[in-house]
XYZ file of C-alpha atoms in Angstrom:
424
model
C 138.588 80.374 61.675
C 141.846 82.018 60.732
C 142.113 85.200 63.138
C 142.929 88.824 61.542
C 145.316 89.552 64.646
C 147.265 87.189 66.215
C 150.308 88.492 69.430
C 152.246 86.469 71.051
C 154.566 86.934 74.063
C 154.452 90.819 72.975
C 156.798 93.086 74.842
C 158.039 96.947 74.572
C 160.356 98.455 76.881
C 161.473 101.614 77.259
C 164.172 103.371 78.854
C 163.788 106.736 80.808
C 165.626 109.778 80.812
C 167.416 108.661 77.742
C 168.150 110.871 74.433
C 168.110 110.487 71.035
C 171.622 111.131 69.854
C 171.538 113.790 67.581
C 173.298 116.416 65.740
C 175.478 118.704 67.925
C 175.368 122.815 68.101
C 177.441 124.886 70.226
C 174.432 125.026 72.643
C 174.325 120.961 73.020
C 178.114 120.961 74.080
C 177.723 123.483 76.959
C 174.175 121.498 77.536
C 176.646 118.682 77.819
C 179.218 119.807 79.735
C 176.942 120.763 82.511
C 174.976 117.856 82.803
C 178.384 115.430 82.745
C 178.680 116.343 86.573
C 175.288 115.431 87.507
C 174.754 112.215 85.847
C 177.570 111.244 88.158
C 174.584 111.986 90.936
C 172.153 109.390 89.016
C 171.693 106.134 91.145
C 173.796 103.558 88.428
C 174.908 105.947 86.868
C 172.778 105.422 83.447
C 168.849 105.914 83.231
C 166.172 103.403 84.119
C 164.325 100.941 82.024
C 160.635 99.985 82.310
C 158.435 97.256 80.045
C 155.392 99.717 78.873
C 153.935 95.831 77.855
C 155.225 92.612 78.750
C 153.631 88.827 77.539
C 150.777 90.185 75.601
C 149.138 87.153 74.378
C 145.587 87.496 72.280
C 143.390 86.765 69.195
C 141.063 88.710 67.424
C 138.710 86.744 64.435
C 137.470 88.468 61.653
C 134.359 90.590 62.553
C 135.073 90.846 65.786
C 134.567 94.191 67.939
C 136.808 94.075 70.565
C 137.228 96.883 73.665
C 140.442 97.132 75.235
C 140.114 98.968 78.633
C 142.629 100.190 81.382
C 143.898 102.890 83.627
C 146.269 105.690 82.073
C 149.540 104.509 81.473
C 148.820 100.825 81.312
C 149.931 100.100 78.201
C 146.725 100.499 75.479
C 148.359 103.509 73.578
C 151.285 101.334 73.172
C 149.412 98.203 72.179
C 148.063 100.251 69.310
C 151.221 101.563 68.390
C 152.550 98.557 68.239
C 149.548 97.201 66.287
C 149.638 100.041 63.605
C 153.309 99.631 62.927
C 154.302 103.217 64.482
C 156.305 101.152 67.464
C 158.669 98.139 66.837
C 157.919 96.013 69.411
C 161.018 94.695 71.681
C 160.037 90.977 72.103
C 157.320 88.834 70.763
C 155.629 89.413 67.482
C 152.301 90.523 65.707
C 150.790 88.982 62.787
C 147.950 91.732 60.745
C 145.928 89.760 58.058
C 144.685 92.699 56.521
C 144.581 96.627 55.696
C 144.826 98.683 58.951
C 143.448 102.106 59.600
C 144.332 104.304 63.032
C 143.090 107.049 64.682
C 145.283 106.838 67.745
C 145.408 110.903 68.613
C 143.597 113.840 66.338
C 145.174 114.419 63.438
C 147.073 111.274 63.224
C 148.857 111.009 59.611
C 147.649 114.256 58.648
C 150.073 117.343 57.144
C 149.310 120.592 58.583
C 150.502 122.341 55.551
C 147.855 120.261 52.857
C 143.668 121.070 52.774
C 140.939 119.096 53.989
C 140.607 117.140 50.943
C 144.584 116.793 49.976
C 144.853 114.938 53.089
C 141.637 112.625 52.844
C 143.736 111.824 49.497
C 147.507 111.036 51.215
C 145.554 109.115 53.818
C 143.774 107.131 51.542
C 146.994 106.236 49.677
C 148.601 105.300 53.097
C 145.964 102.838 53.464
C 146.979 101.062 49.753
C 143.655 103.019 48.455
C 143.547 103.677 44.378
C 142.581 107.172 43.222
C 138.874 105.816 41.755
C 138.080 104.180 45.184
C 138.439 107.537 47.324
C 136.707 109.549 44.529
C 133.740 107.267 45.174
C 133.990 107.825 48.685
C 134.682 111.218 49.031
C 131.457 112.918 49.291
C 130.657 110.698 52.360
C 133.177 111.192 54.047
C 133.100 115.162 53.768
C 129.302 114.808 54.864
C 130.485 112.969 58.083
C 133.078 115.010 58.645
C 130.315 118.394 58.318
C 133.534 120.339 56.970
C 132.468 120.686 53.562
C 133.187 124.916 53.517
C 136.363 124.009 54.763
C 137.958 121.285 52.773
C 140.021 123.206 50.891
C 141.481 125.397 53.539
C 145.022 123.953 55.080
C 144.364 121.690 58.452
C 146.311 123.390 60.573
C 143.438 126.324 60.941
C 141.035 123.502 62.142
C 139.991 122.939 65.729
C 140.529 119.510 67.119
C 136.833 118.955 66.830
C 136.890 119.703 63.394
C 140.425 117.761 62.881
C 139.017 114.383 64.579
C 135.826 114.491 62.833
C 137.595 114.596 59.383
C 140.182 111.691 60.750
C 137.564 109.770 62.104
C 135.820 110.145 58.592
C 138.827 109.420 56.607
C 139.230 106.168 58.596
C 136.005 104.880 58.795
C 135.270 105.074 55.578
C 138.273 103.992 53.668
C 136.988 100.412 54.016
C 140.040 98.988 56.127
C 139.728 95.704 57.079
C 141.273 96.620 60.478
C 140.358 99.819 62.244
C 142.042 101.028 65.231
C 140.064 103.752 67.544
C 141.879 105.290 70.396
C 139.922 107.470 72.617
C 137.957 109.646 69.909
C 135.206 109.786 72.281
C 137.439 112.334 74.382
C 137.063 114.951 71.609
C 133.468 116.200 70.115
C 130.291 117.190 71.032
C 127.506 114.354 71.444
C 126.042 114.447 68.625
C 129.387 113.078 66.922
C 129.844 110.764 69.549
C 126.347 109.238 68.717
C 127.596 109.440 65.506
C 131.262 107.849 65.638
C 129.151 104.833 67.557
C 126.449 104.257 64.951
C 129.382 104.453 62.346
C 131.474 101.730 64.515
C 128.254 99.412 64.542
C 128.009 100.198 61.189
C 131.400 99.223 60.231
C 130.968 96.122 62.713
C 128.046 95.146 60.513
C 130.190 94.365 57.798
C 131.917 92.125 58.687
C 135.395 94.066 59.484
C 137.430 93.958 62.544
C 137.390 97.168 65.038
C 139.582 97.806 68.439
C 138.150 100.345 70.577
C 140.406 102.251 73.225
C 137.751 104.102 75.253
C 137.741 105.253 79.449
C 133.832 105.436 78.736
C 132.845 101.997 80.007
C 128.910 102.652 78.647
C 130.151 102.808 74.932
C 132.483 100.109 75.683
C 129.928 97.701 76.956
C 127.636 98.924 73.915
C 129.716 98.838 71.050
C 132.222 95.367 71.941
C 131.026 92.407 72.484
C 134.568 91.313 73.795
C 136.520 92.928 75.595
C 140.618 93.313 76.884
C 141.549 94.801 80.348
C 145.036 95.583 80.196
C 146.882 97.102 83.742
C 150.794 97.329 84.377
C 151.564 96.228 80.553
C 150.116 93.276 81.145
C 146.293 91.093 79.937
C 144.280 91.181 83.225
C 140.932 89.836 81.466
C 140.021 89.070 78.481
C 135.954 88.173 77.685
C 132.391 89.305 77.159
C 132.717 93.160 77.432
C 129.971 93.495 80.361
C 131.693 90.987 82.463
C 135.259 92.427 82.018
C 134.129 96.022 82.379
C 132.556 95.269 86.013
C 135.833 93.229 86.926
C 137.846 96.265 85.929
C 135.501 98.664 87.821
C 135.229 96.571 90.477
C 139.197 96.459 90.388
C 139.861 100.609 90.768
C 137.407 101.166 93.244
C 138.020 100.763 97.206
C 135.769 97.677 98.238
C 134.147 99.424 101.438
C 133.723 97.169 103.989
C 133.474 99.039 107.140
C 130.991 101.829 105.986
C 133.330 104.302 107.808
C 134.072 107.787 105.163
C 136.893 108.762 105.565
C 137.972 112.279 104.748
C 139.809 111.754 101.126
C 136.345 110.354 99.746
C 134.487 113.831 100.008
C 133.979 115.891 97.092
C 134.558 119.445 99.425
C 137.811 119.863 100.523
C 136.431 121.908 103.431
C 132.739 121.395 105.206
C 131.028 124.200 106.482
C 127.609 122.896 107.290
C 127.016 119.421 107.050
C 129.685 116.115 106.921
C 128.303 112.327 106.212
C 130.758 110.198 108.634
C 129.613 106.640 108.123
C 126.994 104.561 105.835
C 125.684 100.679 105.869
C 123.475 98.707 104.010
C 121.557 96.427 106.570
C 120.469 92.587 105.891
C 116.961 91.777 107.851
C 118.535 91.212 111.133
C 119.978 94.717 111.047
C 123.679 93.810 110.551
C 125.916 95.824 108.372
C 126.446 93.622 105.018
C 127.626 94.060 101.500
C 125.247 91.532 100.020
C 121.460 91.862 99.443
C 119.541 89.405 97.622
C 117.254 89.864 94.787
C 113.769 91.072 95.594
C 114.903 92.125 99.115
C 114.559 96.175 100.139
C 117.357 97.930 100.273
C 118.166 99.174 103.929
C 120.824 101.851 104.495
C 121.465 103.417 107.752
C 123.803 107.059 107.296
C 125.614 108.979 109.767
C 126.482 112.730 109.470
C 127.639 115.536 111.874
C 125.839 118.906 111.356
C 128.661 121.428 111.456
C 127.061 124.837 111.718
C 122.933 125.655 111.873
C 121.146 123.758 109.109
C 118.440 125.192 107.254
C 116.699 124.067 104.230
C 118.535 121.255 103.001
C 117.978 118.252 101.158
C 119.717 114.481 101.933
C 120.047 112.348 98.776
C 121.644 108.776 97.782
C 122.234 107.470 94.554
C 121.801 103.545 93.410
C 124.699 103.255 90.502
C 125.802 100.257 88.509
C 129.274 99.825 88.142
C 129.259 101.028 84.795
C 128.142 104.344 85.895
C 124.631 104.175 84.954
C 122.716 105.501 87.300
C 119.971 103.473 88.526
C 117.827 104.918 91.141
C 118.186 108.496 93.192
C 116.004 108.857 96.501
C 115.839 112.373 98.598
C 114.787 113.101 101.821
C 112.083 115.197 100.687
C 110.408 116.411 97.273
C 108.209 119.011 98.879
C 109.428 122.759 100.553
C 107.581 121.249 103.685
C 109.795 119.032 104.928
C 113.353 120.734 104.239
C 115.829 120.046 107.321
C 116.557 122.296 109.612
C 118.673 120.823 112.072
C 121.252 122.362 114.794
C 124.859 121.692 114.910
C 125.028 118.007 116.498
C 125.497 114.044 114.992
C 122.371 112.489 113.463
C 121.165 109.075 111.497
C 118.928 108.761 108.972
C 117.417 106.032 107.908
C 116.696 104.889 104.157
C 114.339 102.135 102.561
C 114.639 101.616 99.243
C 112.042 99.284 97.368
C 113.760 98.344 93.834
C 114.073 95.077 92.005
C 117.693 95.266 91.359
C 118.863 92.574 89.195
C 121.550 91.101 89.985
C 125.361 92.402 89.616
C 127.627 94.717 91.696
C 126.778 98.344 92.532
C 127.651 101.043 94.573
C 125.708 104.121 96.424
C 126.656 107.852 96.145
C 125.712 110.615 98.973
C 124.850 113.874 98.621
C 123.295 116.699 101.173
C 122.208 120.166 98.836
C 120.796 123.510 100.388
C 117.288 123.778 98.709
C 117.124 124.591 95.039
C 120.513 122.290 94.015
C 120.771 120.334 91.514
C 121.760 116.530 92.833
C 123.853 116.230 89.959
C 125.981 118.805 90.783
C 128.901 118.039 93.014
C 129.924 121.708 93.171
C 126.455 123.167 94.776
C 126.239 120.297 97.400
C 127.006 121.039 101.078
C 128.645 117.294 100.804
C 128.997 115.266 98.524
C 130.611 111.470 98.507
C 130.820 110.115 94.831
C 131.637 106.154 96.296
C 130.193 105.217 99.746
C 129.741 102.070 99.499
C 130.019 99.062 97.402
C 127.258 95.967 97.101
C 126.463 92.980 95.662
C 122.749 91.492 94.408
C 122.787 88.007 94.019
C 120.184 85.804 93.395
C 117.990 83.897 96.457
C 118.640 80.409 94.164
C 119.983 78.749 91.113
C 117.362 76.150 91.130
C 113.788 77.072 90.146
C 114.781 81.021 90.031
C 113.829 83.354 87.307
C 116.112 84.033 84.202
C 117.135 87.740 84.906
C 118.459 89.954 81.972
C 121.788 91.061 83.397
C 121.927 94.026 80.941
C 118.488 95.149 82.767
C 118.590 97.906 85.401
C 115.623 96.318 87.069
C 113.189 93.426 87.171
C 110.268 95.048 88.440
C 107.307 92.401 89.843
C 104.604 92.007 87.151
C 101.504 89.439 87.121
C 100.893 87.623 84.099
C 97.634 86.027 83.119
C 97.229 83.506 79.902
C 94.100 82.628 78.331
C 93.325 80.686 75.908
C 91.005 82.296 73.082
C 88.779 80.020 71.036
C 87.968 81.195 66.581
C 85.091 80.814 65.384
């Protein structure tokens, strides 16, 4: 099959601390004249260059739903850019086999100065749209959009919720074969996040192609099947979405090895009452380990220092994927009974956990609360340590073993009984 996109050996650089030559005022000359002396001071003399991409090689079939992940700065806005013909790029080149709609930042291609529904006209144009086929859509898109007592009032009075939810409309249902979606998670309540994702499925379903810039990794993994990891301007990854999304998460975090916490990983800057110092996740012998084994309990053995007198508190960990998806969260007590109350002085505790993980990476958060906090709140916990500790489920064989659904949370232990029935 003929792909939609094809790059190869795609580059951009840029150089910094460069300026556009431009028209000069009285003001630019003395500008001018006092920077001349300085730029003596810069190391070369002349500003640096850096490649925001470099060797970007990929496909993308018609159809296809593909995620393109990465930290800030590593080269996805660009990509896009490039890929929507707002950037030349500096080496390679980019073959588009079909009508291309963006939505790279809120209010992309829209005119302040125009209405609501001037600019869902001069956007559909852009796109190569005739008159009759925006008429027919118009009425939809409005409805997405919920702006309908404000389409004729200019744009630049709209919020940037209302502002992406009309751009987001415009480009979703111009019927582009190519639509490019940067970030519009970031903006919007969640009920038009639900909605942007049922429309992406939606467009999906049709048969046209959709890249997805996105830091959420859960509507990643939901929405692409595929998925690119770019970091440094450069293709890490490039696969199924769930795969590439725990490589990449795997990637930013600090594989703990030693169970030691040091003092950057706590939430407080300063602790007052109570300060975890160390966690491990013991095999059966005991030992520290990283790996556990599927259908084993989960034994972790945590160290904290009680700073000042304890009284009524609460000790908590947290089972995550590494998609963020929260799997399991265990306190020391649900009952008003047992709260600690413990004097200033270094303690263990000691935590079993019985859950039939399946198998994939993870990693465990800690939290200590005074009584009546919330465990999801970071700010009202006496301490609070988002990434303890990384682990790994595997499976006890690959012979004779059970086929495990890896987008499952858990595989609890059920008993099955078949019978045959005899009709009459």
């Amino acid at each position: 099959m003929k792909p939609i996109i094809k790059v190869e050996g795609l580059g951009k650089q840029y150089r910094v601390g460069s300026r556009l030559q431009q028209f000069a005022t009285l003001r630019d000359s003395i500008s001018a004249a006092v920077r001349k002396p300085l730029a003596a001071l810069r190391p070369n003399g002349h500003s640096e260059t850096f490649w925001a991409l470099r060797d970007v090689d990929f496909e993308v079939a018609p159809g296809e739903v593909i995620g393109v992940i990465g930290r800030n700065g590593a080269g996805k806005s660009t990509l896009l850019k490039i890929l929507s013909r707002i950037t030349e790029p500096t080496t390679g080149r980019v073959e588009l086999y079909g009508r291309v709609a963006s939505l790279l930042e809120v209010g992309t291609g829209f005119h302040p100065e125009l209405t609501g529904r001037e600019n869902v006209f001069l956007n559909g144009a852009v796109l190569g749209m005739r008159k009759a086929e925006i008429d027919r859509k118009f009425e939809e898109i409005v409805a997405f959009a919920e702006i309908e007592r404000f389409i004729d009032t200019p744009v630049k009075h709209y919020s940037s919720g209302m502002y992406v939810r009309l751009a987001f409309a415009v480009a979703a249902h111009l019927e582009p074969e190519i639509l490019i979606i940067d970030e519009v998670l970031a903006v919007g309540d969640a009920q038009f996040q639900k909605r942007c994702l049922g429309k992406m499925n939606e467009v999906a379903r049709s048969g046209r192609t959709v890249l997805f810039v996105s830091h959420n990794m859960r509507a990643v993994a939901q929405l692409c099947g595929h998925c690119i990891w770019i970091d440094g301007g450069q293709v890490m990854s490039r696969g199924l979405s769930n795969e590439v999304v725990v490589d990449y998460l795997a990637s930013s975090q600090p594989q703990k090895m030693d169970g030691l916490i040091t003092k950057d990983m706590h939430y407080h800057d300063k602790l007052e009452e109570l300060s975890f110092t160390r966690i491990d996740l013991l095999d059966k012998y005991s030992n520290p380990t990283i790996v556990s084994y599927f259908g084993d309990s989960f034994r972790f053995r945590v160290e904290f220092e009680v700073l000042a007198p304890l009284k009524q508190a609460r000790l908590g960990l947290v089972i995550n994927k590494f998609d963020e998806t929260v799997v399991c969260a265990v306190q020391h007590t649900d009952t008003a009974l047992n709260l600690l109350n413990l004097q200033p002085g270094n303690y263990v505790a000691h935590i079993q956990v019985d859950v039939p993980l399946v198998p994939g990476p993870y990693y465990v958060a800690l939290f200590a609360k005074p009584d009546g906090g919330y465990w999801t709140s970071a700010e009202r916990s006496l301490d609070y340590i988002a990434y303890a500790l990384a682990f790994n489920v595997e499976e006890v064989s690959a012979e004779g073993g059970a086929v495990l659904p890896t987008n499952a949370l858990i595989h609890p232990v059920s008993n099955w009984t078949v019978e045959g029935l005899d009709y009459i």
